[in-house]
mmCIF file of C-alpha atoms in Angstrom:
data_model
loop_
_atom_site.group_PDB
_atom_site.id
_atom_site.type_symbol
_atom_site.label_atom_id
_atom_site.label_comp_id
_atom_site.label_asym_id
_atom_site.label_seq_id
_atom_site.Cartn_x
_atom_site.Cartn_y
_atom_site.Cartn_z
ATOM 1 C CA GLN A 1 116.007 108.700 81.705
ATOM 2 C CA SER A 2 112.276 108.724 81.105
ATOM 3 C CA VAL A 3 110.775 110.457 78.077
ATOM 4 C CA LEU A 4 108.422 112.459 80.304
ATOM 5 C CA THR A 5 110.027 114.443 83.121
ATOM 6 C CA GLN A 6 108.581 114.554 86.630
ATOM 7 C CA PRO A 7 110.075 115.875 89.877
ATOM 8 C CA PRO A 8 111.436 112.959 91.935
ATOM 9 C CA SER A 9 109.572 114.063 95.043
ATOM 10 C CA VAL A 10 107.047 116.521 96.443
ATOM 11 C CA SER A 11 105.678 116.939 99.931
ATOM 12 C CA GLY A 12 102.928 118.728 101.776
ATOM 13 C CA ALA A 13 101.150 118.854 105.100
ATOM 14 C CA PRO A 14 97.697 117.380 105.606
ATOM 15 C CA GLY A 15 95.050 119.650 104.140
ATOM 16 C CA GLN A 16 97.457 121.439 101.825
ATOM 17 C CA ARG A 17 97.543 121.488 98.022
ATOM 18 C CA VAL A 18 100.377 120.032 95.964
ATOM 19 C CA THR A 19 101.021 119.855 92.247
ATOM 20 C CA ILE A 20 103.105 117.406 90.246
ATOM 21 C CA SER A 21 104.380 118.438 86.838
ATOM 22 C CA CYS A 22 104.957 116.235 83.787
ATOM 23 C CA THR A 23 107.037 117.778 81.015
ATOM 24 C CA GLY A 24 107.206 116.276 77.546
ATOM 25 C CA SER A 25 108.069 117.423 74.047
ATOM 26 C CA SER A 26 106.665 118.091 70.589
ATOM 27 C CA SER A 27 106.466 114.361 69.830
ATOM 28 C CA ASN A 28 104.239 113.475 72.771
ATOM 29 C CA ILE A 29 102.288 115.920 74.956
ATOM 30 C CA GLY A 30 103.069 118.845 72.652
ATOM 31 C CA ALA A 31 101.755 116.897 69.676
ATOM 32 C CA GLY A 32 98.331 116.838 71.281
ATOM 33 C CA TYR A 33 98.357 113.370 72.786
ATOM 34 C CA ASN A 34 96.414 112.962 75.990
ATOM 35 C CA VAL A 35 98.021 112.598 79.397
ATOM 36 C CA TYR A 36 97.122 109.967 81.969
ATOM 37 C CA TRP A 37 98.011 109.807 85.653
ATOM 38 C CA TYR A 38 98.447 106.767 87.867
ATOM 39 C CA GLN A 39 98.708 106.376 91.630
ATOM 40 C CA GLN A 40 100.957 103.613 92.918
ATOM 41 C CA LEU A 41 100.632 102.761 96.586
ATOM 42 C CA PRO A 42 103.612 100.988 98.192
ATOM 43 C CA GLY A 43 103.963 97.405 97.009
ATOM 44 C CA THR A 44 101.066 97.573 94.549
ATOM 45 C CA ALA A 45 100.538 98.037 90.828
ATOM 46 C CA PRO A 46 99.768 101.479 89.371
ATOM 47 C CA LYS A 47 96.094 102.441 89.347
ATOM 48 C CA LEU A 48 94.485 104.848 86.890
ATOM 49 C CA LEU A 49 93.831 108.209 88.532
ATOM 50 C CA ILE A 50 93.189 110.668 85.661
ATOM 51 C CA TYR A 51 92.380 109.920 82.030
ATOM 52 C CA ASP A 52 92.266 112.125 78.941
ATOM 53 C CA ASN A 53 94.130 114.956 80.727
ATOM 54 C CA SER A 54 91.497 115.906 83.261
ATOM 55 C CA ASN A 55 88.855 113.210 83.757
ATOM 56 C CA ARG A 56 88.489 111.109 86.891
ATOM 57 C CA PRO A 57 87.405 107.458 86.771
ATOM 58 C CA SER A 58 84.508 106.508 88.976
ATOM 59 C CA GLY A 59 85.601 106.317 92.603
ATOM 60 C CA VAL A 60 88.477 108.798 92.399
ATOM 61 C CA PRO A 61 87.883 111.728 94.780
ATOM 62 C CA ASP A 62 87.468 115.185 93.272
ATOM 63 C CA ARG A 63 90.487 116.264 95.342
ATOM 64 C CA PHE A 64 92.493 114.957 92.373
ATOM 65 C CA SER A 65 92.519 117.026 89.184
ATOM 66 C CA GLY A 66 94.550 117.110 86.002
ATOM 67 C CA SER A 67 95.379 119.742 83.424
ATOM 68 C CA LYS A 68 97.452 120.047 80.271
ATOM 69 C CA SER A 69 99.022 122.992 78.455
ATOM 70 C CA GLY A 70 101.516 122.981 75.616
ATOM 71 C CA THR A 71 104.179 120.346 76.233
ATOM 72 C CA SER A 72 103.332 119.867 79.930
ATOM 73 C CA ALA A 73 100.672 118.507 82.212
ATOM 74 C CA SER A 74 99.995 118.775 85.921
ATOM 75 C CA LEU A 75 98.311 116.761 88.618
ATOM 76 C CA ALA A 76 96.900 118.708 91.555
ATOM 77 C CA ILE A 77 95.897 117.200 94.869
ATOM 78 C CA THR A 78 93.957 119.372 97.298
ATOM 79 C CA GLY A 79 93.100 118.654 100.929
ATOM 80 C CA LEU A 80 96.078 116.296 101.286
ATOM 81 C CA GLN A 81 95.441 113.174 103.322
ATOM 82 C CA ALA A 82 97.852 110.629 104.751
ATOM 83 C CA GLU A 83 96.421 107.985 102.407
ATOM 84 C CA ASP A 84 97.590 110.040 99.400
ATOM 85 C CA GLU A 85 101.203 109.157 100.169
ATOM 86 C CA ALA A 86 102.239 107.218 97.079
ATOM 87 C CA ASP A 87 104.138 107.402 93.802
ATOM 88 C CA TYR A 88 102.449 109.220 90.930
ATOM 89 C CA HIS A 89 103.238 108.557 87.266
ATOM 90 C CA CYS A 90 102.228 110.377 84.089
ATOM 91 C CA GLN A 91 101.815 108.627 80.720
ATOM 92 C CA SER A 92 101.279 109.677 77.120
ATOM 93 C CA TYR A 93 101.980 108.498 73.577
ATOM 94 C CA ASP A 94 105.119 109.387 71.653
ATOM 95 C CA SER A 95 104.920 109.514 67.863
ATOM 96 C CA SER A 96 108.680 109.396 67.289
ATOM 97 C CA LEU A 97 108.992 106.243 69.397
ATOM 98 C CA SER A 98 105.660 104.824 68.188
ATOM 99 C CA GLY A 99 104.813 103.734 71.694
ATOM 100 C CA TRP A 100 103.523 104.666 75.110
ATOM 101 C CA VAL A 101 105.841 106.585 77.425
ATOM 102 C CA PHE A 102 105.890 107.326 81.132
ATOM 103 C CA GLY A 103 107.388 109.841 83.488
ATOM 104 C CA GLY A 104 109.967 108.739 86.030
ATOM 105 C CA GLY A 105 107.439 108.952 88.841
ATOM 106 C CA THR A 106 107.037 111.378 91.742
ATOM 107 C CA LYS A 107 107.017 110.302 95.367
ATOM 108 C CA LEU A 108 104.480 112.256 97.398
ATOM 109 C CA THR A 109 105.199 112.517 101.099
ATOM 110 C CA VAL A 110 102.493 113.744 103.454
ATOM 111 C CA LEU A 111 104.303 115.436 106.323
ATOM 112 C CA GLN B 1 85.282 93.359 86.505
ATOM 113 C CA VAL B 2 88.418 92.578 84.530
ATOM 114 C CA GLN B 3 91.229 90.921 86.459
ATOM 115 C CA LEU B 4 94.708 89.935 85.350
ATOM 116 C CA GLN B 5 96.718 87.218 87.105
ATOM 117 C CA GLN B 6 100.412 86.877 86.338
ATOM 118 C CA SER B 7 102.582 83.792 86.679
ATOM 119 C CA GLY B 8 106.170 82.868 85.924
ATOM 120 C CA PRO B 9 109.614 82.483 87.460
ATOM 121 C CA GLY B 10 111.203 85.226 89.499
ATOM 122 C CA LEU B 11 114.802 84.309 88.714
ATOM 123 C CA VAL B 12 116.366 84.019 85.265
ATOM 124 C CA LYS B 13 119.999 83.455 84.371
ATOM 125 C CA PRO B 14 121.844 85.915 82.115
ATOM 126 C CA SER B 15 121.579 85.118 78.379
ATOM 127 C CA GLN B 16 118.457 83.004 78.958
ATOM 128 C CA THR B 17 114.806 83.745 78.170
ATOM 129 C CA LEU B 18 112.398 85.477 80.540
ATOM 130 C CA SER B 19 108.884 84.016 80.233
ATOM 131 C CA LEU B 20 105.736 85.302 81.940
ATOM 132 C CA THR B 21 102.028 84.629 81.472
ATOM 133 C CA CYS B 22 99.001 86.808 82.170
ATOM 134 C CA ALA B 23 95.615 85.117 82.622
ATOM 135 C CA ILE B 24 92.548 87.226 81.846
ATOM 136 C CA SER B 25 89.179 87.065 83.575
ATOM 137 C CA GLY B 26 86.217 89.283 82.775
ATOM 138 C CA ASP B 27 87.328 90.013 79.200
ATOM 139 C CA SER B 28 88.690 88.176 76.174
ATOM 140 C CA VAL B 29 92.184 88.226 74.745
ATOM 141 C CA SER B 30 90.379 88.210 71.375
ATOM 142 C CA SER B 31 88.484 91.424 72.175
ATOM 143 C CA ASN B 32 88.026 93.674 69.159
ATOM 144 C CA SER B 33 88.605 96.814 71.196
ATOM 145 C CA ALA B 34 91.182 96.038 73.890
ATOM 146 C CA ALA B 35 94.926 95.473 73.644
ATOM 147 C CA TRP B 36 97.047 93.403 76.001
ATOM 148 C CA ASN B 37 100.327 94.851 77.182
ATOM 149 C CA TRP B 38 103.497 94.189 79.112
ATOM 150 C CA ILE B 39 105.115 96.986 81.107
ATOM 151 C CA ARG B 40 108.107 96.818 83.421
ATOM 152 C CA GLN B 41 109.334 98.996 86.276
ATOM 153 C CA SER B 42 112.820 99.396 87.661
ATOM 154 C CA PRO B 43 114.469 102.080 89.809
ATOM 155 C CA SER B 44 116.733 103.091 86.928
ATOM 156 C CA ARG B 45 114.141 103.158 84.116
ATOM 157 C CA GLY B 46 110.861 103.849 85.896
ATOM 158 C CA LEU B 47 107.839 102.459 84.065
ATOM 159 C CA GLU B 48 108.671 101.230 80.568
ATOM 160 C CA TRP B 49 106.091 99.982 78.051
ATOM 161 C CA LEU B 50 107.424 96.857 76.337
ATOM 162 C CA GLY B 51 104.770 95.844 73.857
ATOM 163 C CA ARG B 52 101.244 94.620 73.125
ATOM 164 C CA THR B 53 99.141 92.117 71.263
ATOM 165 C CA TYR B 54 95.631 92.735 69.988
ATOM 166 C CA TYR B 55 93.017 91.291 67.651
ATOM 167 C CA ARG B 56 91.299 93.276 64.915
ATOM 168 C CA SER B 57 90.109 90.558 62.533
ATOM 169 C CA LYS B 58 93.669 89.254 62.743
ATOM 170 C CA TRP B 59 96.430 89.378 65.344
ATOM 171 C CA TYR B 60 98.801 92.320 65.610
ATOM 172 C CA ASN B 61 101.843 93.034 67.773
ATOM 173 C CA ASP B 62 103.679 96.260 68.568
ATOM 174 C CA TYR B 63 106.958 96.390 70.447
ATOM 175 C CA ALA B 64 109.040 99.115 72.052
ATOM 176 C CA LEU B 65 112.118 99.998 70.029
ATOM 177 C CA SER B 66 114.324 99.359 73.072
ATOM 178 C CA VAL B 67 113.476 95.634 73.154
ATOM 179 C CA LYS B 68 112.143 94.979 69.648
ATOM 180 C CA SER B 69 114.875 92.544 68.688
ATOM 181 C CA ARG B 70 114.406 90.394 71.810
ATOM 182 C CA ILE B 71 110.684 90.370 72.621
ATOM 183 C CA THR B 72 107.712 88.229 71.670
ATOM 184 C CA ILE B 73 104.155 88.637 72.995
ATOM 185 C CA ASN B 74 101.725 85.871 72.106
ATOM 186 C CA PRO B 75 98.011 85.382 72.735
ATOM 187 C CA ASP B 76 96.625 82.027 73.832
ATOM 188 C CA THR B 77 92.939 81.983 72.984
ATOM 189 C CA SER B 78 92.367 78.484 74.396
ATOM 190 C CA LYS B 79 93.362 79.670 77.874
ATOM 191 C CA ASN B 80 92.354 83.339 77.491
ATOM 192 C CA GLN B 81 95.790 84.582 78.358
ATOM 193 C CA PHE B 82 98.859 86.141 76.805
ATOM 194 C CA SER B 83 102.549 85.719 77.354
ATOM 195 C CA LEU B 84 105.823 87.610 77.311
ATOM 196 C CA GLN B 85 109.143 86.199 76.170
ATOM 197 C CA LEU B 86 112.271 88.321 76.436
ATOM 198 C CA ASN B 87 115.405 86.712 75.040
ATOM 199 C CA SER B 88 119.072 87.142 75.905
ATOM 200 C CA VAL B 89 118.406 88.835 79.213
ATOM 201 C CA THR B 90 121.048 90.722 81.172
ATOM 202 C CA PRO B 91 121.018 92.090 84.724
ATOM 203 C CA ASP B 92 119.688 95.332 83.220
ATOM 204 C CA ASP B 93 116.407 93.473 82.568
ATOM 205 C CA THR B 94 115.872 93.028 86.302
ATOM 206 C CA ALA B 95 112.525 94.683 87.055
ATOM 207 C CA VAL B 96 108.965 94.227 88.201
ATOM 208 C CA TYR B 97 106.994 93.114 85.156
ATOM 209 C CA TYR B 98 103.304 93.975 84.825
ATOM 210 C CA CYS B 99 100.660 92.934 82.356
ATOM 211 C CA ALA B 100 97.937 95.485 81.674
ATOM 212 C CA ARG B 101 94.837 95.928 79.554
ATOM 213 C CA PHE B 102 94.484 98.887 77.197
ATOM 214 C CA PRO B 103 90.685 99.121 77.002
ATOM 215 C CA ALA B 104 90.346 101.101 73.805
ATOM 216 C CA ALA B 105 92.507 103.434 71.786
ATOM 217 C CA GLY B 106 91.353 106.815 70.616
ATOM 218 C CA PRO B 107 93.178 109.088 68.173
ATOM 219 C CA LEU B 108 94.851 110.926 71.042
ATOM 220 C CA GLY B 109 95.900 107.966 73.172
ATOM 221 C CA GLY B 110 94.536 105.673 75.827
ATOM 222 C CA TRP B 111 95.207 104.264 79.251
ATOM 223 C CA PHE B 112 96.196 101.043 80.993
ATOM 224 C CA ASP B 113 93.579 99.551 83.299
ATOM 225 C CA PRO B 114 93.633 97.214 85.071
ATOM 226 C CA TRP B 115 97.154 95.996 85.802
ATOM 227 C CA GLY B 116 98.299 92.593 86.958
ATOM 228 C CA GLN B 117 99.808 92.175 90.390
ATOM 229 C CA GLY B 118 103.389 92.417 89.141
ATOM 230 C CA THR B 119 106.216 89.870 89.091
ATOM 231 C CA LEU B 120 109.706 90.721 90.290
ATOM 232 C CA VAL B 121 112.138 89.118 87.869
ATOM 233 C CA ILE B 122 115.792 89.079 88.863
ATOM 234 C CA VAL B 123 118.407 88.312 86.243
ATOM 235 C CA SER B 124 121.345 86.723 88.001
ATOM 236 C CA SER B 125 123.545 83.664 87.798
#
Protein backbone atom coordinates (compact mmCIF):
# COMPACT_ATOMS: atom_id res chain seq x y z
CA GLN A 1 0.00 0.00 0.00
CA SER A 2 1.94 2.96 -1.32
CA VAL A 3 1.34 6.47 0.02
CA LEU A 4 0.77 7.79 -3.51
CA THR A 5 -1.86 6.00 -5.59
CA GLN A 6 -1.33 5.13 -9.25
CA PRO A 7 -3.35 2.89 -11.57
CA PRO A 8 -1.64 -0.52 -11.86
CA SER A 9 -1.72 -0.42 -15.65
CA VAL A 10 -2.57 1.68 -18.69
CA SER A 11 -2.34 0.91 -22.37
CA GLY A 12 -2.51 2.63 -25.72
CA ALA A 13 -1.81 2.10 -29.38
CA PRO A 14 1.22 3.59 -31.11
CA GLY A 15 0.71 7.27 -31.77
CA GLN A 16 -1.99 7.66 -29.13
CA ARG A 17 -1.94 9.72 -25.93
CA VAL A 18 -2.09 8.21 -22.46
CA THR A 19 -2.14 9.73 -19.00
CA ILE A 20 -1.05 8.27 -15.68
CA SER A 21 -2.47 9.72 -12.48
CA CYS A 22 -0.78 10.00 -9.09
CA THR A 23 -3.08 10.76 -6.16
CA GLY A 24 -1.76 11.88 -2.80
CA SER A 25 -3.06 13.72 0.24
CA SER A 26 -2.78 16.92 2.26
CA SER A 27 0.54 15.80 3.77
CA ASN A 28 2.34 15.34 0.47
CA ILE A 29 1.19 16.61 -2.94
CA GLY A 30 -1.63 18.64 -1.41
CA ALA A 31 0.82 20.33 0.94
CA GLY A 32 2.59 21.83 -2.05
CA TYR A 33 5.48 19.42 -2.39
CA ASN A 34 6.72 18.83 -5.90
CA VAL A 35 6.08 15.66 -7.86
CA TYR A 36 8.70 13.69 -9.75
CA TRP A 37 8.24 10.96 -12.35
CA TYR A 38 10.54 8.07 -13.19
CA GLN A 39 10.60 5.64 -16.10
CA GLN A 40 11.75 2.10 -15.35
CA LEU A 41 12.51 -0.08 -18.35
CA PRO A 42 12.42 -3.85 -17.77
CA GLY A 43 15.34 -5.06 -15.68
CA THR A 44 16.79 -1.59 -15.08
CA ALA A 45 16.80 1.04 -12.36
CA PRO A 46 14.31 3.93 -12.42
CA LYS A 47 15.40 6.96 -14.44
CA LEU A 48 14.26 10.53 -13.81
CA LEU A 49 11.67 11.59 -16.37
CA ILE A 50 10.01 14.73 -14.93
CA TYR A 51 11.20 16.97 -12.10
CA ASP A 52 9.48 19.74 -10.16
CA ASN A 53 6.04 18.72 -11.48
CA SER A 54 6.50 19.60 -15.12
CA ASN A 55 10.15 19.97 -16.12
CA ARG A 56 12.03 17.56 -18.36
CA PRO A 57 15.71 16.74 -17.84
CA SER A 58 17.94 17.13 -20.84
CA GLY A 59 17.41 14.28 -23.28
CA VAL A 60 13.81 13.49 -22.35
CA PRO A 61 11.53 13.91 -25.39
CA ASP A 62 8.84 16.59 -25.24
CA ARG A 63 6.28 13.81 -25.77
CA PHE A 64 6.46 13.45 -21.98
CA SER A 65 4.80 16.12 -19.85
CA GLY A 66 3.79 16.49 -16.23
CA SER A 67 1.20 18.51 -14.36
CA LYS A 68 -0.02 18.93 -10.81
CA SER A 69 -3.29 20.15 -9.30
CA GLY A 70 -4.47 19.96 -5.71
CA THR A 71 -3.62 16.56 -4.24
CA SER A 72 -2.90 14.91 -7.61
CA ALA A 73 -0.44 14.90 -10.45
CA SER A 74 -0.46 13.45 -13.94
CA LEU A 75 2.04 12.24 -16.49
CA ALA A 76 1.00 12.49 -20.13
CA ILE A 77 2.69 10.69 -22.99
CA THR A 78 1.76 11.69 -26.52
CA GLY A 79 2.68 9.97 -29.78
CA LEU A 80 3.14 6.62 -28.01
CA GLN A 81 6.07 4.54 -29.20
CA ALA A 82 6.94 0.91 -28.56
CA GLU A 83 10.02 2.02 -26.61
CA ASP A 84 7.77 3.78 -24.07
CA GLU A 85 6.62 0.42 -22.72
CA ALA A 86 7.85 0.53 -19.14
CA ASP A 87 6.83 1.08 -15.53
CA TYR A 88 6.25 4.67 -14.43
CA HIS A 89 6.54 5.84 -10.82
CA CYS A 90 5.63 9.12 -9.14
CA GLN A 91 7.46 10.48 -6.08
CA SER A 92 6.97 13.32 -3.61
CA TYR A 93 7.74 14.25 -0.01
CA ASP A 94 5.42 13.50 2.89
CA SER A 95 5.55 15.79 5.92
CA SER A 96 3.72 13.41 8.26
CA LEU A 97 6.18 10.61 7.48
CA SER A 98 9.16 12.98 7.23
CA GLY A 99 10.41 11.15 4.18
CA TRP A 100 10.16 10.59 0.46
CA VAL A 101 7.23 8.55 -0.84
CA PHE A 102 6.44 6.81 -4.09
CA GLY A 103 3.43 5.59 -5.98
CA GLY A 104 2.94 1.88 -6.56
CA GLY A 105 3.97 2.20 -10.19
CA THR A 106 2.00 1.97 -13.44
CA LYS A 107 2.80 -0.50 -16.18
CA LEU A 108 2.38 1.04 -19.62
CA THR A 109 1.65 -1.39 -22.43
CA VAL A 110 1.92 -0.23 -26.03
CA LEU A 111 -0.57 -2.33 -27.98
CA GLN B 1 28.87 12.04 -14.97
CA VAL B 2 27.98 10.58 -11.60
CA GLN B 3 27.87 6.79 -11.40
CA LEU B 4 26.94 4.52 -8.52
CA GLN B 5 28.16 0.91 -8.30
CA GLN B 6 26.56 -1.41 -5.77
CA SER B 7 28.06 -4.51 -4.19
CA GLY B 8 27.02 -7.03 -1.57
CA PRO B 9 25.50 -10.47 -1.08
CA GLY B 10 22.26 -11.48 -2.72
CA LEU B 11 21.21 -13.99 -0.07
CA VAL B 12 20.77 -13.31 3.64
CA LYS B 13 19.40 -15.63 6.31
CA PRO B 14 16.42 -14.57 8.44
CA SER B 15 17.38 -12.68 11.64
CA GLN B 16 20.78 -11.76 10.18
CA THR B 17 22.07 -8.43 8.87
CA LEU B 18 21.75 -7.26 5.27
CA SER B 19 24.83 -5.28 4.19
CA LEU B 20 25.31 -3.43 0.90
CA THR B 21 27.82 -0.87 -0.34
CA CYS B 22 27.50 1.85 -2.97
CA ALA B 23 30.69 3.22 -4.55
CA ILE B 24 30.50 6.75 -5.95
CA SER B 25 32.33 8.09 -8.99
CA GLY B 26 32.00 11.61 -10.35
CA ASP B 27 30.93 13.13 -7.02
CA SER B 28 31.90 13.01 -3.35
CA VAL B 29 30.09 11.37 -0.47
CA SER B 30 31.17 14.49 1.46
CA SER B 31 29.37 16.82 -0.97
CA ASN B 32 27.80 19.82 0.74
CA SER B 33 24.74 19.70 -1.50
CA ALA B 34 23.97 16.06 -2.28
CA ALA B 35 22.52 13.31 -0.11
CA TRP B 36 23.10 9.59 -0.50
CA ASN B 37 20.12 7.28 -0.26
CA TRP B 38 18.98 3.69 -0.15
CA ILE B 39 15.68 2.71 -1.76
CA ARG B 40 14.19 -0.74 -2.18
CA GLN B 41 11.59 -2.20 -4.53
CA SER B 42 9.39 -5.23 -4.09
CA PRO B 43 6.16 -6.37 -5.78
CA SER B 44 4.23 -5.91 -2.54
CA ARG B 45 5.62 -2.51 -1.47
CA GLY B 46 6.66 -0.88 -4.74
CA LEU B 47 9.48 1.63 -4.32
CA GLU B 48 10.23 2.42 -0.68
CA TRP B 49 12.72 5.06 0.49
CA LEU B 50 14.76 3.67 3.38
CA GLY B 51 17.09 6.44 4.42
CA ARG B 52 19.99 8.77 3.63
CA THR B 53 23.29 10.15 4.81
CA TYR B 54 24.63 13.60 4.00
CA TYR B 55 27.30 16.07 5.05
CA ARG B 56 26.59 19.68 5.97
CA SER B 57 29.62 20.61 8.09
CA LYS B 58 28.88 17.41 9.99
CA TRP B 59 27.25 14.09 9.13
CA TYR B 60 23.49 13.60 9.30
CA ASN B 61 21.23 10.59 8.79
CA ASP B 62 17.49 10.31 8.18
CA TYR B 63 15.61 7.03 8.18
CA ALA B 64 12.15 5.91 7.15
CA LEU B 65 9.87 5.26 10.10
CA SER B 66 9.16 1.74 8.81
CA VAL B 67 12.78 0.62 9.30
CA LYS B 68 14.16 3.19 11.74
CA SER B 69 14.86 0.71 14.51
CA ARG B 70 16.82 -1.65 12.24
CA ILE B 71 18.75 0.51 9.76
CA THR B 72 22.15 2.16 9.66
CA ILE B 73 23.60 4.11 6.71
CA ASN B 74 27.25 5.06 6.99
CA PRO B 75 29.57 7.11 4.79
CA ASP B 76 33.12 5.96 4.07
CA THR B 77 35.10 9.00 2.99
CA SER B 78 38.33 7.05 2.45
CA LYS B 79 36.68 4.97 -0.27
CA ASN B 80 34.08 7.54 -1.40
CA GLN B 81 31.21 5.20 -0.77
CA PHE B 82 28.34 4.61 1.61
CA SER B 83 26.77 1.52 3.06
CA LEU B 84 23.45 0.09 4.20
CA GLN B 85 22.98 -2.24 7.14
CA LEU B 86 19.54 -3.63 7.88
CA ASN B 87 19.34 -5.79 10.99
CA SER B 88 17.04 -8.65 11.95
CA VAL B 89 15.82 -9.24 8.43
CA THR B 90 12.76 -11.33 7.59
CA PRO B 91 11.48 -12.65 4.26
CA ASP B 92 9.46 -9.43 4.02
CA ASP B 93 12.77 -7.60 3.45
CA THR B 94 13.29 -9.49 0.19
CA ALA B 95 13.59 -6.81 -2.50
CA VAL B 96 15.78 -5.14 -5.07
CA TYR B 97 17.86 -2.58 -3.20
CA TYR B 98 19.05 0.58 -4.95
CA CYS B 99 21.40 3.33 -3.91
CA ALA B 100 20.66 6.77 -5.33
CA ARG B 101 21.97 10.32 -5.19
CA PHE B 102 19.71 13.20 -4.17
CA PRO B 103 21.48 16.08 -5.92
CA ALA B 104 20.08 18.97 -3.94
CA ALA B 105 17.04 19.61 -1.81
CA GLY B 106 14.79 22.59 -2.28
CA PRO B 107 11.99 23.68 0.05
CA LEU B 108 9.45 21.75 -2.00
CA GLY B 109 11.36 18.50 -2.50
CA GLY B 110 13.93 16.97 -4.78
CA TRP B 111 14.66 13.97 -6.93
CA PHE B 112 16.84 10.87 -7.06
CA ASP B 113 19.39 10.76 -9.87
CA PRO B 114 21.29 8.70 -10.71
CA TRP B 115 20.48 5.27 -9.29
CA GLY B 116 22.75 2.30 -8.81
CA GLN B 117 22.21 -0.84 -10.82
CA GLY B 118 20.19 -2.56 -8.10
CA THR B 119 20.90 -5.66 -6.02
CA LEU B 120 18.32 -8.39 -5.54
CA VAL B 121 18.51 -9.49 -1.92
CA ILE B 122 16.62 -12.62 -0.95
CA VAL B 123 16.01 -13.36 2.70
CA SER B 124 15.78 -17.11 3.08
CA SER B 125 17.26 -19.91 5.12
